[in-house]
PDB file of C-alpha atoms and ligand atoms in Angstrom:
ATOM      1  CA  MET A  23     -73.907  49.476  91.759  1.00  0.00           C
ATOM      2  CA  ASP A  24     -74.155  48.366  87.700  1.00  0.00           C
ATOM      3  CA  ALA A  25     -71.163  46.859  87.464  1.00  0.00           C
ATOM      4  CA  THR A  26     -70.489  48.107  83.999  1.00  0.00           C
ATOM      5  CA  LEU A  27     -69.379  51.226  85.564  1.00  0.00           C
ATOM      6  CA  THR A  28     -66.926  49.143  88.425  1.00  0.00           C
ATOM      7  CA  ARG A  29     -64.782  48.026  85.670  1.00  0.00           C
ATOM      8  CA  LEU A  30     -63.734  52.033  84.609  1.00  0.00           C
ATOM      9  CA  THR A  31     -63.847  50.173  80.080  1.00  0.00           C
ATOM     10  CA  PRO A  32     -63.323  52.721  78.155  1.00  0.00           C
ATOM     11  CA  ILE A  33     -65.553  55.436  76.865  1.00  0.00           C
ATOM     12  CA  SER A  34     -65.916  55.299  73.055  1.00  0.00           C
ATOM     13  CA  ALA A  35     -65.506  58.649  72.067  1.00  0.00           C
ATOM     14  CA  ARG A  36     -69.247  60.484  71.524  1.00  0.00           C
ATOM     15  CA  SER A  37     -71.900  57.656  71.939  1.00  0.00           C
ATOM     16  CA  ALA A  38     -74.167  59.716  73.767  1.00  0.00           C
ATOM     17  CA  GLU A  39     -75.024  56.201  75.588  1.00  0.00           C
ATOM     18  CA  LYS A  40     -72.905  55.243  76.878  1.00  0.00           C
ATOM     19  CA  ILE A  41     -71.075  59.094  77.712  1.00  0.00           C
ATOM     20  CA  GLU A  42     -74.447  59.540  80.204  1.00  0.00           C
ATOM     21  CA  ALA A  43     -73.063  56.265  81.731  1.00  0.00           C
ATOM     22  CA  CYS A  44     -70.000  57.335  82.689  1.00  0.00           C
ATOM     23  CA  HIS A  45     -69.832  60.520  82.515  1.00  0.00           C
ATOM     24  CA  PRO A  46     -69.385  61.269  86.739  1.00  0.00           C
ATOM     25  CA  CYS A  47     -71.411  64.486  86.028  1.00  0.00           C
ATOM     26  CA  LEU A  48     -74.462  63.023  84.395  1.00  0.00           C
ATOM     27  CA  ASN A  49     -74.787  60.422  86.143  1.00  0.00           C
ATOM     28  CA  ALA A  50     -75.636  59.420  90.086  1.00  0.00           C
ATOM     29  CA  GLN A  51     -73.483  56.150  89.747  1.00  0.00           C
ATOM     30  CA  ALA A  52     -70.653  57.160  87.853  1.00  0.00           C
ATOM     31  CA  HIS A  53     -69.806  59.815  90.048  1.00  0.00           C
ATOM     32  CA  LYS A  54     -68.673  57.668  93.054  1.00  0.00           C
ATOM     33  CA  THR A  55     -66.004  55.781  90.674  1.00  0.00           C
ATOM     34  CA  ARG A  56     -64.989  58.719  88.298  1.00  0.00           C
ATOM     35  CA  ALA A  57     -63.399  61.178  87.351  1.00  0.00           C
ATOM     36  CA  ARG A  58     -62.823  64.327  86.029  1.00  0.00           C
ATOM     37  CA  MET A  59     -59.764  66.945  85.194  1.00  0.00           C
ATOM     38  CA  HIS A  60     -60.232  70.655  84.217  1.00  0.00           C
ATOM     39  CA  LEU A  61     -57.676  71.946  81.642  1.00  0.00           C
ATOM     40  CA  PRO A  62     -57.784  75.637  82.625  1.00  0.00           C
ATOM     41  CA  VAL A  63     -56.810  76.458  78.918  1.00  0.00           C
ATOM     42  CA  ALA A  64     -59.878  79.413  78.382  1.00  0.00           C
ATOM     43  CA  PRO A  65     -58.023  83.167  79.215  1.00  0.00           C
ATOM     44  CA  ALA A  66     -60.889  85.371  78.313  1.00  0.00           C
ATOM     45  CA  CYS A  67     -64.640  86.430  78.363  1.00  0.00           C
ATOM     46  CA  ASN A  68     -67.356  87.118  75.876  1.00  0.00           C
ATOM     47  CA  ILE A  69     -69.543  88.610  77.785  1.00  0.00           C
ATOM     48  CA  GLY A  70     -70.119  90.506  81.956  1.00  0.00           C
ATOM     49  CA  CYS A  71     -71.543  88.487  84.783  1.00  0.00           C
ATOM     50  CA  ARG A  72     -71.906  90.745  87.338  1.00  0.00           C
ATOM     51  CA  PHE A  73     -71.180  87.491  89.959  1.00  0.00           C
ATOM     52  CA  CYS A  74     -68.142  86.792  88.208  1.00  0.00           C
ATOM     53  CA  THR A  75     -64.828  87.921  90.433  1.00  0.00           C
ATOM     54  CA  ARG A  76     -61.193  86.632  88.783  1.00  0.00           C
ATOM     55  CA  THR A  77     -59.211  87.090  91.559  1.00  0.00           C
ATOM     56  CA  LEU A  78     -55.842  85.700  92.216  1.00  0.00           C
ATOM     57  CA  GLY A  79     -55.414  82.702  94.267  1.00  0.00           C
ATOM     58  CA  ALA A  80     -54.414  79.016  94.938  1.00  0.00           C
ATOM     59  CA  ALA A  81     -56.361  77.587  97.686  1.00  0.00           C
ATOM     60  CA  ASP A  82     -59.523  78.686  97.102  1.00  0.00           C
ATOM     61  CA  GLN A  83     -61.996  75.685  96.503  1.00  0.00           C
ATOM     62  CA  ARG A  84     -64.478  77.652  93.884  1.00  0.00           C
ATOM     63  CA  PRO A  85     -64.781  78.400  90.316  1.00  0.00           C
ATOM     64  CA  GLY A  86     -62.862  80.740  89.437  1.00  0.00           C
ATOM     65  CA  VAL A  87     -59.453  79.499  90.837  1.00  0.00           C
ATOM     66  CA  ALA A  88     -56.857  77.698  89.570  1.00  0.00           C
ATOM     67  CA  GLU A  89     -53.787  78.024  89.970  1.00  0.00           C
ATOM     68  CA  LYS A  90     -52.306  78.383  86.895  1.00  0.00           C
ATOM     69  CA  LEU A  91     -53.451  79.169  82.541  1.00  0.00           C
ATOM     70  CA  VAL A  92     -52.518  76.180  80.947  1.00  0.00           C
ATOM     71  CA  LYS A  93     -51.282  76.553  76.996  1.00  0.00           C
ATOM     72  CA  PRO A  94     -53.309  73.807  74.365  1.00  0.00           C
ATOM     73  CA  ASP A  95     -49.457  72.252  73.159  1.00  0.00           C
ATOM     74  CA  GLU A  96     -49.122  72.013  77.071  1.00  0.00           C
ATOM     75  CA  ALA A  97     -52.819  69.993  77.010  1.00  0.00           C
ATOM     76  CA  VAL A  98     -51.275  66.339  76.481  1.00  0.00           C
ATOM     77  CA  GLY A  99     -48.504  65.988  78.310  1.00  0.00           C
ATOM     78  CA  TYR A 100     -51.370  67.226  81.213  1.00  0.00           C
ATOM     79  CA  VAL A 101     -54.043  65.060  80.993  1.00  0.00           C
ATOM     80  CA  ALA A 102     -50.352  61.578  80.793  1.00  0.00           C
ATOM     81  CA  ARG A 103     -49.260  63.384  83.918  1.00  0.00           C
ATOM     82  CA  ALA A 104     -53.423  63.342  85.051  1.00  0.00           C
ATOM     83  CA  LEU A 105     -53.734  59.768  84.222  1.00  0.00           C
ATOM     84  CA  GLU A 106     -50.867  58.587  86.233  1.00  0.00           C
ATOM     85  CA  LEU A 107     -52.036  61.182  89.287  1.00  0.00           C
ATOM     86  CA  CYS A 108     -55.994  59.242  88.723  1.00  0.00           C
ATOM     87  CA  PRO A 109     -56.642  55.908  86.576  1.00  0.00           C
ATOM     88  CA  GLU A 110     -59.907  56.501  87.022  1.00  0.00           C
ATOM     89  CA  LEU A 111     -60.187  58.951  84.631  1.00  0.00           C
ATOM     90  CA  ALA A 112     -62.565  59.466  82.205  1.00  0.00           C
ATOM     91  CA  VAL A 113     -62.739  63.090  81.300  1.00  0.00           C
ATOM     92  CA  VAL A 114     -61.384  65.868  79.531  1.00  0.00           C
ATOM     93  CA  GLY A 115     -63.181  68.839  80.982  1.00  0.00           C
ATOM     94  CA  VAL A 116     -62.572  73.043  80.132  1.00  0.00           C
ATOM     95  CA  ALA A 117     -65.067  74.682  82.645  1.00  0.00           C
ATOM     96  CA  GLY A 118     -62.552  78.116  82.772  1.00  0.00           C
ATOM     97  CA  PRO A 119     -60.725  80.452  83.637  1.00  0.00           C
ATOM     98  CA  GLY A 120     -62.853  82.212  81.544  1.00  0.00           C
ATOM     99  CA  ASP A 121     -65.213  81.130  78.224  1.00  0.00           C
ATOM    100  CA  ALA A 122     -64.758  77.832  77.117  1.00  0.00           C
ATOM    101  CA  LEU A 123     -64.822  79.768  73.627  1.00  0.00           C
ATOM    102  CA  ALA A 124     -64.434  83.392  73.554  1.00  0.00           C
ATOM    103  CA  THR A 125     -60.683  82.393  72.125  1.00  0.00           C
ATOM    104  CA  SER A 126     -59.508  78.913  70.282  1.00  0.00           C
ATOM    105  CA  HIS A 127     -57.550  78.192  73.407  1.00  0.00           C
ATOM    106  CA  ALA A 128     -59.828  75.520  74.533  1.00  0.00           C
ATOM    107  CA  LEU A 129     -60.524  73.612  71.448  1.00  0.00           C
ATOM    108  CA  ASP A 130     -56.968  73.815  70.454  1.00  0.00           C
ATOM    109  CA  ALA A 131     -56.570  71.772  73.710  1.00  0.00           C
ATOM    110  CA  LEU A 132     -59.260  69.597  73.849  1.00  0.00           C
ATOM    111  CA  SER A 133     -59.277  68.661  69.732  1.00  0.00           C
ATOM    112  CA  ARG A 134     -55.426  67.494  70.843  1.00  0.00           C
ATOM    113  CA  VAL A 135     -56.448  65.566  73.327  1.00  0.00           C
ATOM    114  CA  SER A 136     -58.705  63.573  71.550  1.00  0.00           C
ATOM    115  CA  ARG A 137     -56.089  62.941  69.280  1.00  0.00           C
ATOM    116  CA  ALA A 138     -54.247  61.122  71.999  1.00  0.00           C
ATOM    117  CA  PHE A 139     -56.709  59.631  74.120  1.00  0.00           C
ATOM    118  CA  PRO A 140     -59.711  58.687  72.347  1.00  0.00           C
ATOM    119  CA  ASP A 141     -61.005  56.405  74.789  1.00  0.00           C
ATOM    120  CA  LEU A 142     -61.108  59.464  76.925  1.00  0.00           C
ATOM    121  CA  VAL A 143     -65.302  61.724  76.794  1.00  0.00           C
ATOM    122  CA  ILE A 144     -64.545  65.056  76.413  1.00  0.00           C
ATOM    123  CA  CYS A 145     -65.856  67.900  77.715  1.00  0.00           C
ATOM    124  CA  LEU A 146     -66.383  71.462  77.676  1.00  0.00           C
ATOM    125  CA  SER A 147     -68.718  74.263  79.866  1.00  0.00           C
ATOM    126  CA  THR A 148     -69.458  77.132  78.160  1.00  0.00           C
ATOM    127  CA  ASN A 149     -71.909  80.854  78.316  1.00  0.00           C
ATOM    128  CA  GLY A 150     -73.279  80.382  75.456  1.00  0.00           C
ATOM    129  CA  LEU A 151     -72.844  82.425  73.301  1.00  0.00           C
ATOM    130  CA  ARG A 152     -70.847  80.797  70.886  1.00  0.00           C
ATOM    131  CA  VAL A 153     -71.594  77.178  70.417  1.00  0.00           C
ATOM    132  CA  ALA A 154     -73.972  77.792  68.041  1.00  0.00           C
ATOM    133  CA  ASP A 155     -71.580  79.881  65.376  1.00  0.00           C
ATOM    134  CA  ARG A 156     -68.547  77.654  65.942  1.00  0.00           C
ATOM    135  CA  ILE A 157     -70.835  74.612  66.029  1.00  0.00           C
ATOM    136  CA  ASP A 158     -67.906  72.944  63.589  1.00  0.00           C
ATOM    137  CA  GLU A 159     -65.161  73.154  65.811  1.00  0.00           C
ATOM    138  CA  ILE A 160     -66.379  72.289  68.519  1.00  0.00           C
ATOM    139  CA  ASP A 161     -67.435  69.437  66.481  1.00  0.00           C
ATOM    140  CA  ASP A 162     -64.172  68.073  65.071  1.00  0.00           C
ATOM    141  CA  ALA A 163     -62.562  68.800  68.834  1.00  0.00           C
ATOM    142  CA  GLY A 164     -64.682  65.986  70.018  1.00  0.00           C
ATOM    143  CA  VAL A 165     -66.062  67.520  71.944  1.00  0.00           C
ATOM    144  CA  GLY A 166     -68.968  64.863  73.812  1.00  0.00           C
ATOM    145  CA  SER A 167     -70.312  66.318  76.576  1.00  0.00           C
ATOM    146  CA  LEU A 168     -71.330  70.389  76.261  1.00  0.00           C
ATOM    147  CA  THR A 169     -72.306  72.048  79.741  1.00  0.00           C
ATOM    148  CA  VAL A 170     -74.193  75.466  78.979  1.00  0.00           C
ATOM    149  CA  THR A 171     -74.357  78.238  81.468  1.00  0.00           C
ATOM    150  CA  VAL A 172     -78.332  79.468  80.975  1.00  0.00           C
ATOM    151  CA  ASN A 173     -79.092  81.452  84.425  1.00  0.00           C
ATOM    152  CA  ALA A 174     -82.501  82.777  82.610  1.00  0.00           C
ATOM    153  CA  VAL A 175     -84.119  83.275  79.621  1.00  0.00           C
ATOM    154  CA  ASP A 176     -86.270  86.850  80.312  1.00  0.00           C
ATOM    155  CA  PRO A 177     -84.074  88.937  79.437  1.00  0.00           C
ATOM    156  CA  THR A 178     -84.963  91.620  82.192  1.00  0.00           C
ATOM    157  CA  VAL A 179     -84.254  89.057  84.470  1.00  0.00           C
ATOM    158  CA  LEU A 180     -81.412  87.783  83.344  1.00  0.00           C
ATOM    159  CA  SER A 181     -79.833  91.795  82.856  1.00  0.00           C
ATOM    160  CA  GLU A 182     -80.164  91.643  86.962  1.00  0.00           C
ATOM    161  CA  ILE A 183     -77.270  88.351  86.046  1.00  0.00           C
ATOM    162  CA  VAL A 184     -75.677  89.439  83.022  1.00  0.00           C
ATOM    163  CA  GLY A 185     -73.818  92.775  82.849  1.00  0.00           C
ATOM    164  CA  TRP A 186     -72.691  93.202  79.274  1.00  0.00           C
ATOM    165  CA  VAL A 187     -72.420  90.391  75.957  1.00  0.00           C
ATOM    166  CA  ALA A 188     -69.397  91.293  73.357  1.00  0.00           C
ATOM    167  CA  THR A 189     -70.017  89.652  69.853  1.00  0.00           C
ATOM    168  CA  PRO A 190     -67.225  90.023  67.313  1.00  0.00           C
ATOM    169  CA  GLY A 191     -66.662  94.533  66.635  1.00  0.00           C
ATOM    170  CA  HIS A 192     -69.453  95.014  69.808  1.00  0.00           C
ATOM    171  CA  LYS A 193     -69.861  95.189  73.110  1.00  0.00           C
ATOM    172  CA  ALA A 194     -73.427  95.582  74.580  1.00  0.00           C
ATOM    173  CA  GLU A 195     -75.500  96.254  77.019  1.00  0.00           C
ATOM    174  CA  GLY A 196     -79.240  96.618  78.386  1.00  0.00           C
ATOM    175  CA  GLU A 197     -81.919  93.717  77.536  1.00  0.00           C
ATOM    176  CA  GLU A 198     -81.417  94.026  74.080  1.00  0.00           C
ATOM    177  CA  ALA A 199     -77.626  92.504  74.656  1.00  0.00           C
ATOM    178  CA  MET A 200     -79.608  89.757  76.835  1.00  0.00           C
ATOM    179  CA  HIS A 201     -81.969  88.487  73.761  1.00  0.00           C
ATOM    180  CA  VAL A 202     -79.243  87.991  71.462  1.00  0.00           C
ATOM    181  CA  LEU A 203     -77.089  85.845  74.849  1.00  0.00           C
ATOM    182  CA  ILE A 204     -80.682  83.838  75.092  1.00  0.00           C
ATOM    183  CA  ASP A 205     -81.521  83.538  71.377  1.00  0.00           C
ATOM    184  CA  ALA A 206     -77.553  82.324  71.105  1.00  0.00           C
ATOM    185  CA  GLN A 207     -77.933  79.915  73.903  1.00  0.00           C
ATOM    186  CA  LEU A 208     -80.435  77.814  72.690  1.00  0.00           C
ATOM    187  CA  ARG A 209     -79.973  78.176  69.192  1.00  0.00           C
ATOM    188  CA  GLY A 210     -76.912  76.448  70.485  1.00  0.00           C
ATOM    189  CA  ILE A 211     -78.028  73.825  72.772  1.00  0.00           C
ATOM    190  CA  ARG A 212     -80.718  72.082  69.629  1.00  0.00           C
ATOM    191  CA  GLU A 213     -77.480  72.541  67.292  1.00  0.00           C
ATOM    192  CA  ALA A 214     -75.174  70.370  69.735  1.00  0.00           C
ATOM    193  CA  ARG A 215     -78.445  68.965  70.560  1.00  0.00           C
ATOM    194  CA  ALA A 216     -78.236  67.991  66.587  1.00  0.00           C
ATOM    195  CA  ARG A 217     -74.998  66.676  66.562  1.00  0.00           C
ATOM    196  CA  GLY A 218     -74.826  63.825  69.039  1.00  0.00           C
ATOM    197  CA  ILE A 219     -73.772  65.601  72.024  1.00  0.00           C
ATOM    198  CA  VAL A 220     -74.861  65.068  75.683  1.00  0.00           C
ATOM    199  CA  ILE A 221     -76.261  68.858  76.662  1.00  0.00           C
ATOM    200  CA  LYS A 222     -76.091  69.783  80.441  1.00  0.00           C
ATOM    201  CA  VAL A 223     -77.460  73.517  82.230  1.00  0.00           C
ATOM    202  CA  ASN A 224     -76.035  74.898  84.405  1.00  0.00           C
ATOM    203  CA  THR A 225     -78.435  77.830  86.963  1.00  0.00           C
ATOM    204  CA  VAL A 226     -76.611  79.749  89.469  1.00  0.00           C
ATOM    205  CA  LEU A 227     -79.398  80.136  91.619  1.00  0.00           C
ATOM    206  CA  VAL A 228     -78.667  83.849  92.650  1.00  0.00           C
ATOM    207  CA  PRO A 229     -82.247  84.359  95.834  1.00  0.00           C
ATOM    208  CA  GLY A 230     -84.483  87.772  93.953  1.00  0.00           C
ATOM    209  CA  VAL A 231     -83.658  87.398  91.046  1.00  0.00           C
ATOM    210  CA  ASN A 232     -84.146  83.560  88.930  1.00  0.00           C
ATOM    211  CA  ASP A 233     -85.007  81.978  92.054  1.00  0.00           C
ATOM    212  CA  GLN A 234     -88.555  81.558  90.920  1.00  0.00           C
ATOM    213  CA  HIS A 235     -87.039  81.194  87.817  1.00  0.00           C
ATOM    214  CA  VAL A 236     -86.415  77.847  87.187  1.00  0.00           C
ATOM    215  CA  GLY A 237     -89.465  75.734  85.880  1.00  0.00           C
ATOM    216  CA  GLN A 238     -89.154  78.499  83.015  1.00  0.00           C
ATOM    217  CA  ILE A 239     -85.905  77.327  82.897  1.00  0.00           C
ATOM    218  CA  THR A 240     -85.706  74.343  81.916  1.00  0.00           C
ATOM    219  CA  ARG A 241     -89.470  73.602  80.213  1.00  0.00           C
ATOM    220  CA  THR A 242     -87.182  76.448  77.658  1.00  0.00           C
ATOM    221  CA  VAL A 243     -83.891  74.280  77.616  1.00  0.00           C
ATOM    222  CA  SER A 244     -85.903  70.679  77.400  1.00  0.00           C
ATOM    223  CA  ALA A 245     -87.466  71.500  74.788  1.00  0.00           C
ATOM    224  CA  MET A 246     -84.622  72.486  72.923  1.00  0.00           C
ATOM    225  CA  GLY A 247     -82.814  69.201  73.654  1.00  0.00           C
ATOM    226  CA  ALA A 248     -80.350  69.597  77.354  1.00  0.00           C
ATOM    227  CA  SER A 249     -80.838  65.961  78.877  1.00  0.00           C
ATOM    228  CA  ARG A 250     -79.660  67.107  82.689  1.00  0.00           C
ATOM    229  CA  TYR A 251     -80.271  70.175  84.774  1.00  0.00           C
ATOM    230  CA  ASN A 252     -78.269  71.528  87.849  1.00  0.00           C
ATOM    231  CA  VAL A 253     -78.060  74.187  90.069  1.00  0.00           C
ATOM    232  CA  MET A 254     -75.287  76.085  90.853  1.00  0.00           C
ATOM    233  CA  PRO A 255     -75.774  77.950  94.381  1.00  0.00           C
ATOM    234  CA  LEU A 256     -74.934  82.067  93.978  1.00  0.00           C
ATOM    235  CA  ILE A 257     -70.766  82.394  95.060  1.00  0.00           C
ATOM    236  CA  PRO A 258     -72.458  85.931  96.716  1.00  0.00           C
ATOM    237  CA  ASN A 259     -68.757  88.117  94.962  1.00  0.00           C
ATOM    238  CA  GLY A 260     -68.343  91.381  92.766  1.00  0.00           C
ATOM    239  CA  GLU A 261     -71.270  93.090  92.205  1.00  0.00           C
ATOM    240  CA  LEU A 262     -73.659  90.076  93.750  1.00  0.00           C
ATOM    241  CA  ALA A 263     -70.580  89.929  96.955  1.00  0.00           C
ATOM    242  CA  HIS A 264     -74.079  92.064  98.715  1.00  0.00           C
ATOM    243  CA  VAL A 265     -76.839  88.515  98.199  1.00  0.00           C
ATOM    244  CA  PRO A 266     -76.870  85.638 100.430  1.00  0.00           C
ATOM    245  CA  ALA A 267     -76.204  82.604  98.901  1.00  0.00           C
ATOM    246  CA  PRO A 268     -78.616  80.595  98.457  1.00  0.00           C
ATOM    247  CA  ASP A 269     -79.529  77.648 101.678  1.00  0.00           C
ATOM    248  CA  CYS A 270     -80.119  74.402 101.123  1.00  0.00           C
ATOM    249  CA  ARG A 271     -83.784  74.682 100.892  1.00  0.00           C
ATOM    250  CA  GLN A 272     -84.193  77.091  98.214  1.00  0.00           C
ATOM    251  CA  VAL A 273     -81.948  74.661  96.333  1.00  0.00           C
ATOM    252  CA  GLU A 274     -84.170  72.327  96.667  1.00  0.00           C
ATOM    253  CA  ALA A 275     -87.198  74.099  96.070  1.00  0.00           C
ATOM    254  CA  ALA A 276     -85.876  75.330  92.673  1.00  0.00           C
ATOM    255  CA  ARG A 277     -84.823  71.727  91.744  1.00  0.00           C
ATOM    256  CA  ALA A 278     -88.228  71.071  91.813  1.00  0.00           C
ATOM    257  CA  GLN A 279     -89.726  73.477  89.193  1.00  0.00           C
ATOM    258  CA  ALA A 280     -86.697  71.998  87.655  1.00  0.00           C
ATOM    259  CA  ALA A 281     -87.871  68.206  88.597  1.00  0.00           C
ATOM    260  CA  GLY A 282     -91.348  67.239  85.872  1.00  0.00           C
ATOM    261  CA  HIS A 283     -89.079  68.943  82.964  1.00  0.00           C
ATOM    262  CA  ILE A 284     -85.347  67.153  82.565  1.00  0.00           C
ATOM    263  CA  GLU A 285     -83.333  65.156  84.829  1.00  0.00           C
ATOM    264  CA  VAL A 286     -82.061  66.812  87.823  1.00  0.00           C
ATOM    265  CA  PHE A 287     -77.579  65.950  88.744  1.00  0.00           C
ATOM    266  CA  ARG A 288     -77.957  67.115  92.714  1.00  0.00           C
ATOM    267  CA  HIS A 289     -73.753  66.134  92.953  1.00  0.00           C
ATOM    268  CA  CYS A 290     -72.527  69.233  91.645  1.00  0.00           C
ATOM    269  CA  ARG A 291     -69.148  70.569  94.266  1.00  0.00           C
ATOM    270  CA  GLN A 292     -68.274  73.853  92.359  1.00  0.00           C
ATOM    271  CA  CYS A 293     -65.270  72.551  91.260  1.00  0.00           C
ATOM    272  CA  ARG A 294     -61.973  75.050  90.470  1.00  0.00           C
ATOM    273  CA  ALA A 295     -61.294  75.409  86.124  1.00  0.00           C
ATOM    274  CA  ASP A 296     -58.169  73.156  87.254  1.00  0.00           C
ATOM    275  CA  ALA A 297     -59.951  70.173  89.551  1.00  0.00           C
ATOM    276  CA  LEU A 298     -58.214  66.845  89.157  1.00  0.00           C
ATOM    277  CA  GLY A 299     -60.157  63.741  90.475  1.00  0.00           C
ATOM    278  CA  ILE A 300     -62.765  61.995  91.508  1.00  0.00           C
ATOM    279  CA  VAL A 301     -65.835  64.695  92.083  1.00  0.00           C
ATOM    280  CA  GLY A 302     -65.894  65.377  96.540  1.00  0.00           C
ATOM    281  CA  GLY A 303     -62.812  63.403  97.005  1.00  0.00           C
ATOM    282  CA  GLU A 304     -59.637  64.159  97.408  1.00  0.00           C
ATOM    283  CA  ASP A 305     -58.574  67.071  94.901  1.00  0.00           C
ATOM    284  CA  LEU A 306     -55.543  65.825  92.625  1.00  0.00           C
ATOM    285  CA  SER A 307     -54.949  69.303  91.622  1.00  0.00           C
ATOM    286  CA  ARG A 308     -51.702  70.650  92.747  1.00  0.00           C
ATOM    287  CA  GLU A 309     -49.553  67.696  92.664  1.00  0.00           C
ATOM    288  CA  LEU A 310     -50.644  68.457  88.571  1.00  0.00           C
ATOM    289  CA  TYR A 311     -50.145  71.935  87.999  1.00  0.00           C
ATOM    290  CA  GLY A 312     -48.808  72.617  91.636  1.00  0.00           C
ATOM    291  CA  ASP A 313     -45.276  74.249  89.201  1.00  0.00           C
ATOM    292  CA  GLY A 314     -47.364  77.834  89.021  1.00  0.00           C
ATOM    293  CA  ALA A 315     -47.456  81.601  89.130  1.00  0.00           C
ATOM    294  CA  ASN A 316     -51.108  82.215  90.225  1.00  0.00           C
ATOM    295  CA  VAL A 317     -53.113  84.242  87.486  1.00  0.00           C
ATOM    296  CA  ALA A 318     -56.316  86.256  87.453  1.00  0.00           C
ATOM    297  CA  THR A 319     -58.855  82.861  86.512  1.00  0.00           C
ATOM    298  CA  PHE A 320     -63.013  81.949  86.903  1.00  0.00           C
ATOM    299  CA  SER A 321     -64.779  78.498  86.087  1.00  0.00           C
ATOM    300  CA  HIS A 322     -68.298  77.923  86.279  1.00  0.00           C
ATOM    301  CA  GLY A 323     -68.074  74.529  85.635  1.00  0.00           C
TER     302      GLY A 323
HETATM  303 FE1  CLF B 416     -66.066  69.663  84.449  1.00  0.00          FE
HETATM  304 FE2  CLF B 416     -68.139  70.903  84.123  1.00  0.00          FE
HETATM  305 FE3  CLF B 416     -68.220  68.750  82.136  1.00  0.00          FE
HETATM  306 FE4  CLF B 416     -68.215  68.228  84.889  1.00  0.00          FE
HETATM  307  S1  CLF B 416     -67.898  69.877  86.524  1.00  0.00           S
HETATM  308  S2  CLF B 416     -66.769  70.622  82.867  1.00  0.00           S
HETATM  309  S3  CLF B 416     -69.804  68.889  83.385  1.00  0.00           S
HETATM  310  S4  CLF B 416     -66.399  67.760  83.880  1.00  0.00           S
HETATM  311 FE5  CLF B 416     -69.885  68.731  87.437  1.00  0.00          FE
HETATM  312 FE6  CLF B 416     -67.624  69.816  88.678  1.00  0.00          FE
HETATM  313 FE7  CLF B 416     -69.741  70.703  89.502  1.00  0.00          FE
HETATM  314 FE8  CLF B 416     -68.848  70.874  86.926  1.00  0.00          FE
HETATM  315  S5  CLF B 416     -68.972  69.228  89.498  1.00  0.00           S
HETATM  316  S6  CLF B 416     -68.765  72.236  88.886  1.00  0.00           S
HETATM  317  S7  CLF B 416     -71.178  69.823  87.088  1.00  0.00           S
HETATM  318 FE1  SF4 B 417     -67.666  85.399  82.104  1.00  0.00          FE
HETATM  319 FE2  SF4 B 417     -67.735  83.066  83.255  1.00  0.00          FE
HETATM  320 FE3  SF4 B 417     -67.563  84.779  84.399  1.00  0.00          FE
HETATM  321 FE4  SF4 B 417     -69.470  84.851  83.055  1.00  0.00          FE
HETATM  322  S1  SF4 B 417     -68.858  83.256  85.422  1.00  0.00           S
HETATM  323  S2  SF4 B 417     -68.105  86.523  83.161  1.00  0.00           S
HETATM  324  S3  SF4 B 417     -68.899  83.333  81.273  1.00  0.00           S
HETATM  325  S4  SF4 B 417     -65.868  83.360  82.763  1.00  0.00           S
END
């Protein structure tokens, strides 16, 4: 194992090389030794994924669940407590319950955290609709790693996965709306990369819809500047509850399509929106957030 990972040396914010070496969702070695926490601060979303169900419940172990929503001015206190519970903490991220950029909550919270804890990597996971037009705020908040969920780069394919897209003052459906989302995602990836932010793309793999499309997705996002790729098997829910989840063979086939175009991350555990701990290890979220009422939630990692 790389000795630099076991020493848990501080990470200076926004050094792409250091972030890639120390981020548990970007590096298979760091995955074993460094922890991440999610602040469930994003209350709303601006697109309608057909598989998304923001349901009640603290018990489910899947994206889409958190114990409670946290307010931006509570974020620093939660991170301080998380560092006590989990000294391996290296990354503080927002991955839900809604979209991190649909409201101001996530960037407000992360901005406070990056100023209070400059050695922690700041991570943001989003559907990508607002990355390009909020890039200055993202930069100012100290975001070092960004995940954009790109489920298709073809509007026809995407319209089977996403029902609607809302831009300020306008909510649209159909392929034209999907084109708006894809265009925003690709511009966002390009602009974030230009700011030195490390970019991972997630795809929710929907059998029979985008499982033959992964090569095209990864070719496209890699050309825009993404450096990591993660296949997230569909958890059948909502309008796509009737679609069976992909099996291991289908997930591996998707990863194989991606492999020639981008580095593939293989250790994702489809975290909750309030996860805390080493990925795959003990989840400490109940110790951190366990005092609140349940609310409708979702996340996309
Ligand atoms: Fe969280 Fe996502 Fe940042 Fe990681 S999770 S916002 S990039 S710090 Fe990681 Fe969890 Fe998989 Fe996400 S294992 S769901 S890939
Ligand atoms: Fe929004 Fe994420 Fe749910 Fe899609 S999965 S509707 S982006 S919260």
